[in-house]
Short mmCIF file of C-alpha atoms and ligand atoms in Angstrom, two decimals:
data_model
loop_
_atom_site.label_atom_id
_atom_site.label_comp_id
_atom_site.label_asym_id
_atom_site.label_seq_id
_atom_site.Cartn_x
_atom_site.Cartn_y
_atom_site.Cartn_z
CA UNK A 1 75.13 89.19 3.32
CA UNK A 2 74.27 90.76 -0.24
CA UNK A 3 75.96 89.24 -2.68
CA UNK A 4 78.22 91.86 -4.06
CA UNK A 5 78.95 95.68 -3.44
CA UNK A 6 76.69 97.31 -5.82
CA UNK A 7 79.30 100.31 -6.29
CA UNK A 8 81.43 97.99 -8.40
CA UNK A 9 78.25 96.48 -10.39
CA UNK A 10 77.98 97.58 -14.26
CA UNK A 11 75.06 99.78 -14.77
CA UNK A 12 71.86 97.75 -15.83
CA UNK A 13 68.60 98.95 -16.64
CA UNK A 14 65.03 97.86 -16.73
CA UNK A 15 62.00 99.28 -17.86
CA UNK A 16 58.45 97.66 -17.43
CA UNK A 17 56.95 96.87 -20.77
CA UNK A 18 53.71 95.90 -20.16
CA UNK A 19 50.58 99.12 -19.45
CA UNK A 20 49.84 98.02 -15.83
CA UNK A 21 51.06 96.28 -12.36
CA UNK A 22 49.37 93.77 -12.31
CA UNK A 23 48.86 89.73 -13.77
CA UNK A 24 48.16 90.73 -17.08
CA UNK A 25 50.98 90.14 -19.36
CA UNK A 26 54.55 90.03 -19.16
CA UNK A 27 57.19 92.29 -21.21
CA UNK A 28 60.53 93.76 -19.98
CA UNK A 29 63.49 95.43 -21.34
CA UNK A 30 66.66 94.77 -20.16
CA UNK A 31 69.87 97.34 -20.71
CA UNK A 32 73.68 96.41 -19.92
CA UNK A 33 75.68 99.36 -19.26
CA UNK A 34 73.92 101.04 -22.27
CA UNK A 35 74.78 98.55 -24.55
CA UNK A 36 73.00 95.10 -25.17
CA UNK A 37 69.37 95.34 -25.22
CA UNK A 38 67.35 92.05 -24.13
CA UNK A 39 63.34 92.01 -24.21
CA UNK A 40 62.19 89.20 -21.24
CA UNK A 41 58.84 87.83 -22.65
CA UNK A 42 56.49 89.23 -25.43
CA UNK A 43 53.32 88.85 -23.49
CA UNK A 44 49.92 89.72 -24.83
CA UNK A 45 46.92 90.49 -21.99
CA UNK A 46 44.20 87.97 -21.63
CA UNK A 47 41.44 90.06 -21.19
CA UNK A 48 42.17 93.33 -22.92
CA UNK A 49 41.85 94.11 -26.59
CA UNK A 50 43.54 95.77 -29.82
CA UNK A 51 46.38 97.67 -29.20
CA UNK A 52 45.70 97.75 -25.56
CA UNK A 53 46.76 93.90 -24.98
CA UNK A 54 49.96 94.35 -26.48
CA UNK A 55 52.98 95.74 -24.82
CA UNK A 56 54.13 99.16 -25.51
CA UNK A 57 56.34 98.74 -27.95
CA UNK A 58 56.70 102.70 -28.41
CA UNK A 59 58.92 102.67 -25.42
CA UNK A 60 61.75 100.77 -27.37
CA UNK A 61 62.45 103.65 -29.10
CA UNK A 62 64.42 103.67 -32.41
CA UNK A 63 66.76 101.05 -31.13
CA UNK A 64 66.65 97.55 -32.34
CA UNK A 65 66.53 95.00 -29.42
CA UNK A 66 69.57 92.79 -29.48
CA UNK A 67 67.60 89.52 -28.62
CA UNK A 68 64.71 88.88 -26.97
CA UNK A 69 63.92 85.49 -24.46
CA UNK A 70 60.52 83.80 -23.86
CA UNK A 71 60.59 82.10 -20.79
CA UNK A 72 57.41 79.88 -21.81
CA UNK A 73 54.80 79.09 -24.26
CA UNK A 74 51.97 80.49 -22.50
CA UNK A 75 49.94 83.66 -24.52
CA UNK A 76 50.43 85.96 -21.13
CA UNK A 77 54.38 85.74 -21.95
CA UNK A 78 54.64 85.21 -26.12
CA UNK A 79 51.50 85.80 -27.79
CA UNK A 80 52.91 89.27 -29.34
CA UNK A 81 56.11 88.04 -30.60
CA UNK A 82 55.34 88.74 -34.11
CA UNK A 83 54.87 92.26 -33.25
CA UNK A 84 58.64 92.23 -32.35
CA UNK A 85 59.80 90.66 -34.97
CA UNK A 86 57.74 92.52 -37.41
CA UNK A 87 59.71 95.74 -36.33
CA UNK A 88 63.48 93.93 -36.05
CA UNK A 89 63.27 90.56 -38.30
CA UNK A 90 67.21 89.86 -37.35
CA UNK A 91 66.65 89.64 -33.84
CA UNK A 92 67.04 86.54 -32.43
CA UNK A 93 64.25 84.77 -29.99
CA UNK A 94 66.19 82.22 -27.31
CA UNK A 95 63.91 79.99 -26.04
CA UNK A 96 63.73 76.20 -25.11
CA UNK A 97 62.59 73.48 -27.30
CA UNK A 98 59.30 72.83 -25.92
CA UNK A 99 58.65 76.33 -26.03
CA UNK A 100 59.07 76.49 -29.67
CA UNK A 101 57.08 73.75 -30.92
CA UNK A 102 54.66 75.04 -28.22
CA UNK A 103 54.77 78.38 -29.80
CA UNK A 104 53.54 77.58 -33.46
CA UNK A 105 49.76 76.12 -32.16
CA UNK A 106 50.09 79.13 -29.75
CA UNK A 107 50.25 81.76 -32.45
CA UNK A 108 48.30 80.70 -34.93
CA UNK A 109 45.16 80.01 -32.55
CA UNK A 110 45.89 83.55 -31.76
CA UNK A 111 45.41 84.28 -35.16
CA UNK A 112 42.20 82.82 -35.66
CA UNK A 113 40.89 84.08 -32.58
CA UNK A 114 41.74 87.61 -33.89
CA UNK A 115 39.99 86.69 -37.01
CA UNK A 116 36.67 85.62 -35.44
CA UNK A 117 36.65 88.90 -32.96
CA UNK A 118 37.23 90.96 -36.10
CA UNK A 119 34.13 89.38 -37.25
CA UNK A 120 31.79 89.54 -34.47
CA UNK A 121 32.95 92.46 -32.67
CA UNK A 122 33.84 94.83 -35.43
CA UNK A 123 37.67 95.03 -34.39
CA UNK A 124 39.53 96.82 -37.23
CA UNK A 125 42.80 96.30 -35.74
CA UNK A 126 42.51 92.35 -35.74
CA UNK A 127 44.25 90.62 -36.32
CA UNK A 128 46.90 92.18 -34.89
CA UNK A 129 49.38 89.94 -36.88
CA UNK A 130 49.40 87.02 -39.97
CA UNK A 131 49.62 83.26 -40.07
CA UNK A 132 52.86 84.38 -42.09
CA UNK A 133 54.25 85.95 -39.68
CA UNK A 134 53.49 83.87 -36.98
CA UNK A 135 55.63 80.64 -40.00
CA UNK A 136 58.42 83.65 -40.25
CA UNK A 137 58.71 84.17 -36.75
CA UNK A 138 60.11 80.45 -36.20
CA UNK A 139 62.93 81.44 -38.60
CA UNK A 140 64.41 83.65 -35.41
CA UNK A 141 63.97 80.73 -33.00
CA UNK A 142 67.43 80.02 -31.31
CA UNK A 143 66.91 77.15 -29.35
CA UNK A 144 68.53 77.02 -25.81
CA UNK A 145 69.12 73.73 -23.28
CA UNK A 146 68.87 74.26 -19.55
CA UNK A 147 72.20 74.65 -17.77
CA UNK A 148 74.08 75.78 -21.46
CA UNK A 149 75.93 79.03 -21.16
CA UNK A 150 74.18 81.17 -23.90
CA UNK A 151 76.35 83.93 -25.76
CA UNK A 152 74.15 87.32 -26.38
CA UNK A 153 76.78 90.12 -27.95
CA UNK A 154 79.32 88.04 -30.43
CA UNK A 155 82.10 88.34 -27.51
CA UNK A 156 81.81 91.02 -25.53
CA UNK A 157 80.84 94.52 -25.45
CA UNK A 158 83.13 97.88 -26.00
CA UNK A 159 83.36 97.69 -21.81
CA UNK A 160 84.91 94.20 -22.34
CA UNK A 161 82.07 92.48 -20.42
CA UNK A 162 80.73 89.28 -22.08
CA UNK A 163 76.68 88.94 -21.28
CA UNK A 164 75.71 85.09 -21.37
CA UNK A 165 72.96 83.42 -20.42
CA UNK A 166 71.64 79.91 -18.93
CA UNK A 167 67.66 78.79 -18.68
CA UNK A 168 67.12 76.73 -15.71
CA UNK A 169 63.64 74.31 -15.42
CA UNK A 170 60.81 76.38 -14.32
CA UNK A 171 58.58 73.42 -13.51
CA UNK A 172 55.60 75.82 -14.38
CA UNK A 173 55.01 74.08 -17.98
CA UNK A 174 56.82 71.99 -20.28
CA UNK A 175 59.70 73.98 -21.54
CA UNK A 176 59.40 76.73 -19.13
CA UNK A 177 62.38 78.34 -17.88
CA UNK A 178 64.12 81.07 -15.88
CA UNK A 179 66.62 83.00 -16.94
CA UNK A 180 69.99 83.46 -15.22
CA UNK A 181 72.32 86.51 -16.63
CA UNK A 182 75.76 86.92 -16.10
CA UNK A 183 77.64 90.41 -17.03
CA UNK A 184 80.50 91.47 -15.16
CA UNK A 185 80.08 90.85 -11.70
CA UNK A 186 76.32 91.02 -11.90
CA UNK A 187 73.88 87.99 -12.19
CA UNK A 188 70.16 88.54 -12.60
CA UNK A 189 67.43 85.98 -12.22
CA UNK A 190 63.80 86.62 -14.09
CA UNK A 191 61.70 83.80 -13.28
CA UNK A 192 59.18 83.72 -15.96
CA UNK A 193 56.23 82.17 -14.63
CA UNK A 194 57.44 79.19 -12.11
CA UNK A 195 56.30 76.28 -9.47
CA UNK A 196 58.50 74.89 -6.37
CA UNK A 197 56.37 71.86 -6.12
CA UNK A 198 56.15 69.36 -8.28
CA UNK A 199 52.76 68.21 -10.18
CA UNK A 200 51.82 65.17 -12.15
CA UNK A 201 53.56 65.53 -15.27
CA UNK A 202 55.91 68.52 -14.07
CA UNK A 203 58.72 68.32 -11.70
CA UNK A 204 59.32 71.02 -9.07
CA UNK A 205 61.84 74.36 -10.67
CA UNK A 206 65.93 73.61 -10.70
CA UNK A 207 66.56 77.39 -9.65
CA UNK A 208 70.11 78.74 -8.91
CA UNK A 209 70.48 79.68 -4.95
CA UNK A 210 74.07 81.43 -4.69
CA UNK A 211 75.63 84.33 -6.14
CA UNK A 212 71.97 86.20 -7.59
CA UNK A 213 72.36 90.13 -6.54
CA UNK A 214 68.94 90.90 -8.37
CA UNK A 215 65.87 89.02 -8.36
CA UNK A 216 63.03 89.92 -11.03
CA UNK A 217 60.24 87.76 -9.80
CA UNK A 218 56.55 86.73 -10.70
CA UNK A 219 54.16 87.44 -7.68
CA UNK A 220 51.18 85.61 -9.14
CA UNK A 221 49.81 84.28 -5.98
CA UNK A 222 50.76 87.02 -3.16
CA UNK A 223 47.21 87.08 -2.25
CA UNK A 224 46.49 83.71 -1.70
CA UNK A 225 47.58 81.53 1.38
CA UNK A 226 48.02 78.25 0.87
CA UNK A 227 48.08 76.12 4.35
CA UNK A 228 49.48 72.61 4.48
CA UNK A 229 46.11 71.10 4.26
CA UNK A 230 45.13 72.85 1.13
CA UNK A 231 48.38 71.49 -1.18
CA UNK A 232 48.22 69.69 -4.87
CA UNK A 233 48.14 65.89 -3.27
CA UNK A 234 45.15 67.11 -1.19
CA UNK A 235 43.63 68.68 -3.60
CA UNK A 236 44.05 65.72 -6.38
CA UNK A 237 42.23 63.86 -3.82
CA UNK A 238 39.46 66.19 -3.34
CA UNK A 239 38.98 66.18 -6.91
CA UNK A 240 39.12 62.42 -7.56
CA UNK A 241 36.52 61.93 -4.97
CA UNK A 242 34.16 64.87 -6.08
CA UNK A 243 34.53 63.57 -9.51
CA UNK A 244 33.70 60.01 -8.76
CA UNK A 245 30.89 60.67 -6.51
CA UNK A 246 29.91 62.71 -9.99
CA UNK A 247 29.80 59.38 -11.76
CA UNK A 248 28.11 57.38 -8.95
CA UNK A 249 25.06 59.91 -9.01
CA UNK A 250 24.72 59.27 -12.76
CA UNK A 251 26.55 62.59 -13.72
CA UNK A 252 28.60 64.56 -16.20
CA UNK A 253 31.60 66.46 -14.67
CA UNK A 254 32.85 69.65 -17.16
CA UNK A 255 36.98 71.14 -15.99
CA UNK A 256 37.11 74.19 -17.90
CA UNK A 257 40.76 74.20 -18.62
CA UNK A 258 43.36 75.63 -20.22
CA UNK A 259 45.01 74.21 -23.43
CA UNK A 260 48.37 74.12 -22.23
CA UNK A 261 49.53 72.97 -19.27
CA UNK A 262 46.50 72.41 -16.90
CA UNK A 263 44.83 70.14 -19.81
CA UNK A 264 48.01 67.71 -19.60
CA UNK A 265 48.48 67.57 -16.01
CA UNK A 266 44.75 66.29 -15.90
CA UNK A 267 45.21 64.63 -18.36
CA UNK A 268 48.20 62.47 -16.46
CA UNK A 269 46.80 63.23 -12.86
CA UNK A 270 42.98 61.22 -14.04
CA UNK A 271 45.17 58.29 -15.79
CA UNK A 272 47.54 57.70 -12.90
CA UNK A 273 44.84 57.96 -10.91
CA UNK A 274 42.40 55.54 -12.64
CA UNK A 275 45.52 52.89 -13.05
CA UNK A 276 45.51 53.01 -8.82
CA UNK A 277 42.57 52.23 -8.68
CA UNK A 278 41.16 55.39 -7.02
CA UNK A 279 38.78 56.44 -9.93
CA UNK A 280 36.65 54.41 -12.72
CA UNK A 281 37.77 54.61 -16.20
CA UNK A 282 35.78 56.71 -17.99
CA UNK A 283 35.48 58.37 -21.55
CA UNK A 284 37.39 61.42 -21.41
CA UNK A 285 37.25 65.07 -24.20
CA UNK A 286 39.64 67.44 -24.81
CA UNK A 287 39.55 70.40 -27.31
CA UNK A 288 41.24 70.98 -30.62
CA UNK A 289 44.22 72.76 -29.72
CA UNK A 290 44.49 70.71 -26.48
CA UNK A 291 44.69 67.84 -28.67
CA UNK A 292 48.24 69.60 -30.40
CA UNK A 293 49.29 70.66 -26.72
CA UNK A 294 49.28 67.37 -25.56
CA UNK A 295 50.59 65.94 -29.10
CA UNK A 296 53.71 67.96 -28.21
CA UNK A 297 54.12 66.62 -24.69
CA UNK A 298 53.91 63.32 -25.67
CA UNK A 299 56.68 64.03 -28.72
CA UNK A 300 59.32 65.99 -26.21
CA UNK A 301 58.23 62.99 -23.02
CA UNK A 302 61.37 61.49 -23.16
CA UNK A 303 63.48 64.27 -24.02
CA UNK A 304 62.51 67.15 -21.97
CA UNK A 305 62.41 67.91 -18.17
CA UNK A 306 59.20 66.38 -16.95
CA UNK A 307 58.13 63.36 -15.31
CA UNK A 308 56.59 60.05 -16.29
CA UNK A 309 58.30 60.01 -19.60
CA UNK A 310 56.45 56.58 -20.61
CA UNK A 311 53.63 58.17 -20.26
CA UNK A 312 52.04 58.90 -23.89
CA UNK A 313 48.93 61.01 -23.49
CA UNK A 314 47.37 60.57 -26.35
CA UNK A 315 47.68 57.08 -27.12
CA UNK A 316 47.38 55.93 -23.41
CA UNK A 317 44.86 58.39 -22.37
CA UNK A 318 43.14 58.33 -25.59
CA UNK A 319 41.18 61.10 -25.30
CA UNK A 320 38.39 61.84 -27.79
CA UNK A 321 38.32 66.05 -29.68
CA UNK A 322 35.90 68.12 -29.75
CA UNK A 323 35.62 71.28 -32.41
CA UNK A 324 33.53 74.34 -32.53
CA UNK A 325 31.27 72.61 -34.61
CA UNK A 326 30.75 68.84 -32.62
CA UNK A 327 30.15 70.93 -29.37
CA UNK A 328 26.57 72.47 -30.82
CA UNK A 329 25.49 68.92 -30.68
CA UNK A 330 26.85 67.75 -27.95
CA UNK A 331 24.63 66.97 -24.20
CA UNK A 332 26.50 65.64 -21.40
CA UNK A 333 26.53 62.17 -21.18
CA UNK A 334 26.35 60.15 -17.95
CA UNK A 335 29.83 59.01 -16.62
CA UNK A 336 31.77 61.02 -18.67
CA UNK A 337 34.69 63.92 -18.04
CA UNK A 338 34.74 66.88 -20.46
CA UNK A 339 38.58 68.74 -20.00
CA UNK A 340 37.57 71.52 -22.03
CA UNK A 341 38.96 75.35 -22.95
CA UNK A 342 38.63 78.24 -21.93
CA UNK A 343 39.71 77.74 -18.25
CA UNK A 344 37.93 80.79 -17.32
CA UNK A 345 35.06 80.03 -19.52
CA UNK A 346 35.02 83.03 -21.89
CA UNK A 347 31.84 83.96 -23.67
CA UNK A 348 31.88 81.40 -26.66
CA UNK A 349 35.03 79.26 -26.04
CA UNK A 350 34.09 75.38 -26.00
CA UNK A 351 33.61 75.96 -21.92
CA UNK A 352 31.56 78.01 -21.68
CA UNK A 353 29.20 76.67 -24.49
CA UNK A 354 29.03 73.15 -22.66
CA UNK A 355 28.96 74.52 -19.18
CA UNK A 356 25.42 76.23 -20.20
CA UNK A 357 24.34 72.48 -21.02
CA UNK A 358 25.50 71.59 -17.34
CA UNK A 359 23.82 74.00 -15.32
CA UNK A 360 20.09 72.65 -15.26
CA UNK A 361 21.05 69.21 -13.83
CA UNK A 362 21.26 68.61 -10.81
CA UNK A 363 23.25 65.53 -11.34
CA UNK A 364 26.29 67.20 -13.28
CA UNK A 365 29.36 68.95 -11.93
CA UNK A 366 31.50 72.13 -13.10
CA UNK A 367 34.85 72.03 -11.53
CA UNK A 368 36.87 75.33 -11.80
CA UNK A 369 40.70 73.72 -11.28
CA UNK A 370 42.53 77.18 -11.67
CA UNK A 371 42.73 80.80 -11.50
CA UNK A 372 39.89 82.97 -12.35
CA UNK A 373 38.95 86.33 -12.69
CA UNK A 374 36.03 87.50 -10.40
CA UNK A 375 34.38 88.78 -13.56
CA UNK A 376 34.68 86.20 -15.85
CA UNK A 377 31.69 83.73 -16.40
CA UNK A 378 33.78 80.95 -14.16
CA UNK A 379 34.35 83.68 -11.52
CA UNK A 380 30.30 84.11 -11.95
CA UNK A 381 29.71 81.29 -11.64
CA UNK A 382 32.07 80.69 -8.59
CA UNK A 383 29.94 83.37 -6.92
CA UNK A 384 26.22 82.21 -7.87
CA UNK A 385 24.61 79.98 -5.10
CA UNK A 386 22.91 76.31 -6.10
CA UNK A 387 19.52 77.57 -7.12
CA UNK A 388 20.18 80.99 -8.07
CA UNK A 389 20.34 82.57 -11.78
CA UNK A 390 23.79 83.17 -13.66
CA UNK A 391 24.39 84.58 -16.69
CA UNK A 392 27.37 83.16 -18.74
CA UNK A 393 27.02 84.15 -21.84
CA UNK A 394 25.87 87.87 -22.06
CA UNK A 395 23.72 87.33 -24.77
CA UNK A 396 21.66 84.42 -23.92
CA UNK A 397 19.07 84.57 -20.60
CA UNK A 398 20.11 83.77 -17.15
CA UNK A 399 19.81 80.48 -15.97
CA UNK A 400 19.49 78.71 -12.43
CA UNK A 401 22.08 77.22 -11.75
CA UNK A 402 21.52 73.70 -10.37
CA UNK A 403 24.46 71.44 -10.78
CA UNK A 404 26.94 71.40 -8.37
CA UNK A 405 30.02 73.74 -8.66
CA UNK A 406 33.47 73.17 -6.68
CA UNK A 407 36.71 74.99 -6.82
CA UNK A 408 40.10 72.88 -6.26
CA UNK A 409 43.61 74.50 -6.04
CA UNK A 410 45.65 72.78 -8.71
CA UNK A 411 48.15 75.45 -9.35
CA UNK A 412 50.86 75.51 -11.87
CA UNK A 413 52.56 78.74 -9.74
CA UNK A 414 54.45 78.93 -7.12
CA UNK A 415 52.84 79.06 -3.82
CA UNK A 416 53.22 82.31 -2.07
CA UNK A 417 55.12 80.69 0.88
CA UNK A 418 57.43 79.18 -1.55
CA UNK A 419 58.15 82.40 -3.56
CA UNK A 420 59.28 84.11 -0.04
CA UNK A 421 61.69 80.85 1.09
CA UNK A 422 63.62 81.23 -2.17
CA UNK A 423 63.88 85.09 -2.42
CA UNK A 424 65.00 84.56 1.51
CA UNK A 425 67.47 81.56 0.49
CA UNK A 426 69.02 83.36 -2.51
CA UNK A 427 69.20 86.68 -0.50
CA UNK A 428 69.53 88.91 -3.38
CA UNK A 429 70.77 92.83 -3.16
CA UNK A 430 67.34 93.74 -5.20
CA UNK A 431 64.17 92.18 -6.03
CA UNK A 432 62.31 93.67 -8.66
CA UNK A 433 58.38 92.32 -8.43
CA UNK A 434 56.52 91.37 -11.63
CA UNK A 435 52.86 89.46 -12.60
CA UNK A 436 51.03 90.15 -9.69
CA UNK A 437 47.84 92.15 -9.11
CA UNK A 438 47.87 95.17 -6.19
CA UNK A 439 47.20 93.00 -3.00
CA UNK A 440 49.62 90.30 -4.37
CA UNK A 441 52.28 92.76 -4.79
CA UNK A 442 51.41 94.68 -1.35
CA UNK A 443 51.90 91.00 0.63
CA UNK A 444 55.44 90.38 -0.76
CA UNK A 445 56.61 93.87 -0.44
CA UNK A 446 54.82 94.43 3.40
CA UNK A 447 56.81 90.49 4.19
CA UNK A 448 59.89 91.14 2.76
CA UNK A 449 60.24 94.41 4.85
CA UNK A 450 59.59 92.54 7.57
CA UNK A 451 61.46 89.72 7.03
CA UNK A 452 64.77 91.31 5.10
CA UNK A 453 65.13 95.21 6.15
CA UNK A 454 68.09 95.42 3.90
CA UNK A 455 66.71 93.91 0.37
CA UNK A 456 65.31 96.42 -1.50
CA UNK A 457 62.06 95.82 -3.28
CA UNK A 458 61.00 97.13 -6.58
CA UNK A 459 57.43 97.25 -8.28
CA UNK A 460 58.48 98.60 -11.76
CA UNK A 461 56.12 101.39 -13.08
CA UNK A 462 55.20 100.93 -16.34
CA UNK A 463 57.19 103.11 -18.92
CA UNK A 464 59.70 104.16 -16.52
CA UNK A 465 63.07 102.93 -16.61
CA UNK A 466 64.98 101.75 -13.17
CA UNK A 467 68.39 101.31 -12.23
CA UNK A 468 68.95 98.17 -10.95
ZN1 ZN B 501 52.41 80.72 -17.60
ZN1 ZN B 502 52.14 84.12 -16.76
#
């Protein structure tokens, strides 16, 4: 049965913040009965530039926000705080601990990535924001712990109706969370960015099942099936062996990753996995901003919702760092793992600088452990045959590509299967789909149909605001 008569519900609204349906970048407004005003997320897009990346902060109109939540640390979700902040200094940012400290390497790589475009591509817009801002920002930080009822308006609004919150684990990263509301008789769920299984350093999400009448929900991976035999332990295994038969030929193995997240659950998975005995120990680089990542991880380990909390990365792991500047020098050497950003291998990130030193031996591996877009120069590369050319770097000649390339499924989403369980477990009135691409979107919405007549099924257009 739905959970409650939606005649008697208190009006809220949501508009869709971000320029597009699909993965991109997250940014919603949320509207209770006309009164409080609460931004989910301040996402910038990964692969679009200037003005275009951020949300569209025109749509807020004149009205300042009344707080705004970030449900993780990841760019895709926070990278254009400032921007909000920059327009409504007062408002408060609710977020989780981890996210916070996350936040400040976060922004101000951002920064300096802005800085380096607006050299070599001419972008007058960059950077879009300051390292000041990005310091000023952490003044509005107001910092939440899962399963504590958070206060938005003072006491309540003129209708009488207080609107709390509560974060619950999101298992996606450390200090990612979903966000329950509760106003009136209404109780909303946005999930941020979230995993039902658990992975090496990350336990599975802590969710709420009862009482949700409206679910807004990521899609991420509504494309992809994921059968029994293709799952994280499999995979790990798949990956310790590839990487070890790597070393045994006298190779190099390169995992483009990124920063945060997939760099410390690889960074966990390889040690647990040496200490059983499975792999040989082996010298192991990270990047620069990894390297503050993982500094963070192993600060919050026995404080925060994760697993292994003996488990210090850097001093157990003891990974060696490698900077824009060390990486021009560097050739692969023998026996040795390289966990290095971007995970998509974007034209001159540390990736895709040392993957061009990979390609010519035969001996070497490139292992692409996560998502990636069909055009970027891991997607490329994913498509080129052993022997053929590929081009990943735009600038520089093809190459044939001779070392061996494997993809393994080490997702920190949730699995498609798993997203339609809990939407069919919690049984909400209204599900309002978010972060997915067209087919992604198309699989939930065609399943859910199928599966749940009743529910009603939302894909917000951007710019136009819903009742829900
Ligand atoms: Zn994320
Ligand atoms: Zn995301």
């Amino acid at each position: 049965m739905p959970a409650s008569d939606s005649s008697t519900l208190p009006l809220v609204k949501f508009t869709n913040l971000t320029r597009a349906n699909e993965i991109g970048a997250n940014c919603y407004l949320l509207e209770f009965d006309g009164e409080a005003r609460v931004i989910l997320d301040a996402g910038m897009h990964p692969r679009k530039e200037g003005e275009e990346a951020t949300p569209n902060l025109g749509l807020l109109g004149e009205r300042p926000a009344d707080a705004l939540i970030v449900s993780h640390a990841h760019h895709d979700h926070i990278g254009a705080l400032p921007l909000f902040l920059r327009r409504n200094e007062k408002m408060p940012v609710y977020l989780s601990e981890a996210t916070s400290l996350l936040a400040e390497p976060l922004l101000h790589n951002s920064v300096e990535v802005m800085l380096k475009q607006r050299a070599q591509f001419g972008i007058a817009s960059y950077p879009l924001f300051t390292h000041k801002e990005v310091d000023r920002s952490a003044k509005s930080y107001r910092i939440c712990r899962a399963g504590q009822e958070c206060s938005i308006a003072e006491d309540s609004d003129s209708n009488g109706r207080p609107l709390t919150f509560r974060f619950y684990p999101g298992g996606h990263i450390l200090g990612a969370v979903g966000v329950r509301f509760r106003y009136g008789d209404r109780r909303i769920l946005y999930s941020g960015d979230v995993s039902f299984q658990e992975q090496t350093i990350m336990p599975a999400a802590d969710f709420p099942l009862d009482g949700i009448d409206t679910l807004i929900i990521e899609a991420t991976r509504g494309a992809k099936e994921t059968p029994d035999h293709q799952r994280r332990p499999m995979e790990v295994e798949r990956l310790i062996s590839a990487i070890e038969a790597t070393f045994r030929r006298g190779g190099a193995v390169l995992i483009p990753v990124f920063a945060l997240g997939k760099t410390q659950e690889l960074l966990a998975t390889i040690h647990l996995e040496q200490k059983a005995g499975r792999l040989r120990r082996c010298p192991i680089t990270i990047g620069g901003l990894s390297r503050s990542f993982t500094q963070i991880y192993d600060r919050l380990a026995k404080r925060s919702f994760r697993r292994h909390p003996g488990l210090s990365l850097l001093e157990d792991v003891a990974p060696s760092v490698l900077d824009g500047r060390s990486v021009r020098q560097l050739s692969p050497r023998p026996g040795e793992l390289y966990l290095i950003s971007s995970g998509m291998m974007t034209e001159r990130t540390l990736s895709n600088i040392l993957a061009q030193r990979f390609l010519s031996d035969e001996r070497h591996s490139i292992f692409i452990v996560g998502y990636c877009d069909p055009n970027s120069p891991a997607g490329q590369l994913l498509q080129t045959s052993r022997g053929n050319l590929v081009a990943l770097d735009s600038e520089q000649p093809p190459q044939p590509l001779l070392c061996e390339v494997e993809q393994f499924d080490l997702t920190s989403h949730a699995i498609r299967e798993d997203l339609l369980a809990y939407i069919l477990r919690v049984n909400p009135r209204l599900c309002v789909l978010v972060h997915g691409d067209a087919p992604a979107l198309a699989w939930f919405q065609e399943r859910l149909r199928e599966e749940r007549p009743g529910l009603e099924v939302i894909v917000p257009p951007p710019g136009e605001t819903l009742e829900l």
